[in-house]
Amino acid sequence: MKNSSIIIITAMKSEYSSVTRIVHNLKVINNKKYLIAYGKIGNNNCHIICSGVGGYRTTACLNNIVREMPPELIINYGSAGSINTKLPTGTIAIPKSVAFIKANNIVRRIDINSILSTDLCDERIIRVNAGTSDKFLHKKSQNNILFHNEAIETIDCETYYLADFCMTNRIPLIVIRCITDALSLVDFYRNKDKVMDQGTYALIKLLNLDVCLLKGRKSKNEL
């Protein structure tokens, strides 16, 4: 693989396809385990990787990939369900913290401090407190408790694992989550392709900001 300063990792093929559609000079790389492509977004050379769904698959993928090409930055682009009624479908959310949820309880929380030197947020992009769970959280009463008592606004399957991996390996991380549903699988499958295509607006904005990325590896305390 060519050296790359940025890895954009996705969990699903639909998310991977949305990203590759905005890449210039796209080249697909042969790999038996993962979907991998290479190209430019703005002036940035990027590898786009589809790891498969779930935290274990994502971290296993990154363990393999990072050994071959240590990045200056990892961007996770994916979907999330909302338990905050003020976050409608189509909202682009950037987690400022993520909590791991087990049996509807917060096990551990990680702060994902911004490494942006230019504010990415606008009327379409907001900062949120995210939650990650290995199980689908479908009970509205339980989700209301997570929102009102723990300030969790979105739920996904990978953000916590990514934050933990990047903190351990001292790699800066930005997570971009597109709200596809209010934890409804029916709505997720209905909305995901359109919402993920629209959400690449945030990637384009991020990677075209010349001053947005702080160069160099960050220490564990700075992540």
Coordinates of N, CA, C and O in Angstrom, one line a residue, residues 27 36 55 63 76 146 151 161 165 183 210:
K27 N -8.7 4.5 -6.9 CA -8.0 3.2 -7.3 C -8.4 2.2 -6.2 O -8.3 2.4 -5.0
I36 N -10.9 -2.0 0.1 CA -10.0 -0.9 0.3 C -9.8 -0.1 -1.1 O -9.7 -0.7 -2.1
G55 N -17.7 -3.5 16.7 CA -16.4 -3.0 17.2 C -15.2 -4.0 17.0 O -14.1 -3.6 16.8
N63 N -6.0 -3.0 13.4 CA -4.8 -3.6 13.8 C -3.9 -4.1 12.6 O -2.7 -3.9 12.6
N76 N -13.7 8.1 11.0 CA -14.7 7.0 11.0 C -16.0 7.7 10.4 O -16.5 8.6 11.0
L146 N -31.3 6.5 29.2 CA -30.0 6.9 28.7 C -29.9 8.3 28.3 O -28.8 9.0 28.5
A151 N -27.3 11.6 29.3 CA -27.1 12.6 28.2 C -26.6 11.9 26.9 O -25.9 12.5 26.1
Y161 N -15.2 1.6 20.4 CA -14.0 0.7 20.1 C -13.0 1.5 19.3 O -11.8 1.4 19.6
F165 N -9.2 2.3 20.6 CA -8.1 1.9 19.8 C -7.2 3.1 19.5 O -6.0 3.0 19.7
L183 N -33.5 4.5 16.1 CA -33.4 3.1 16.5 C -34.5 2.2 16.0 O -35.1 1.4 16.7
D210 N -8.0 23.7 4.8 CA -6.5 23.6 4.8 C -5.9 23.6 6.3 O -4.9 23.1 6.5

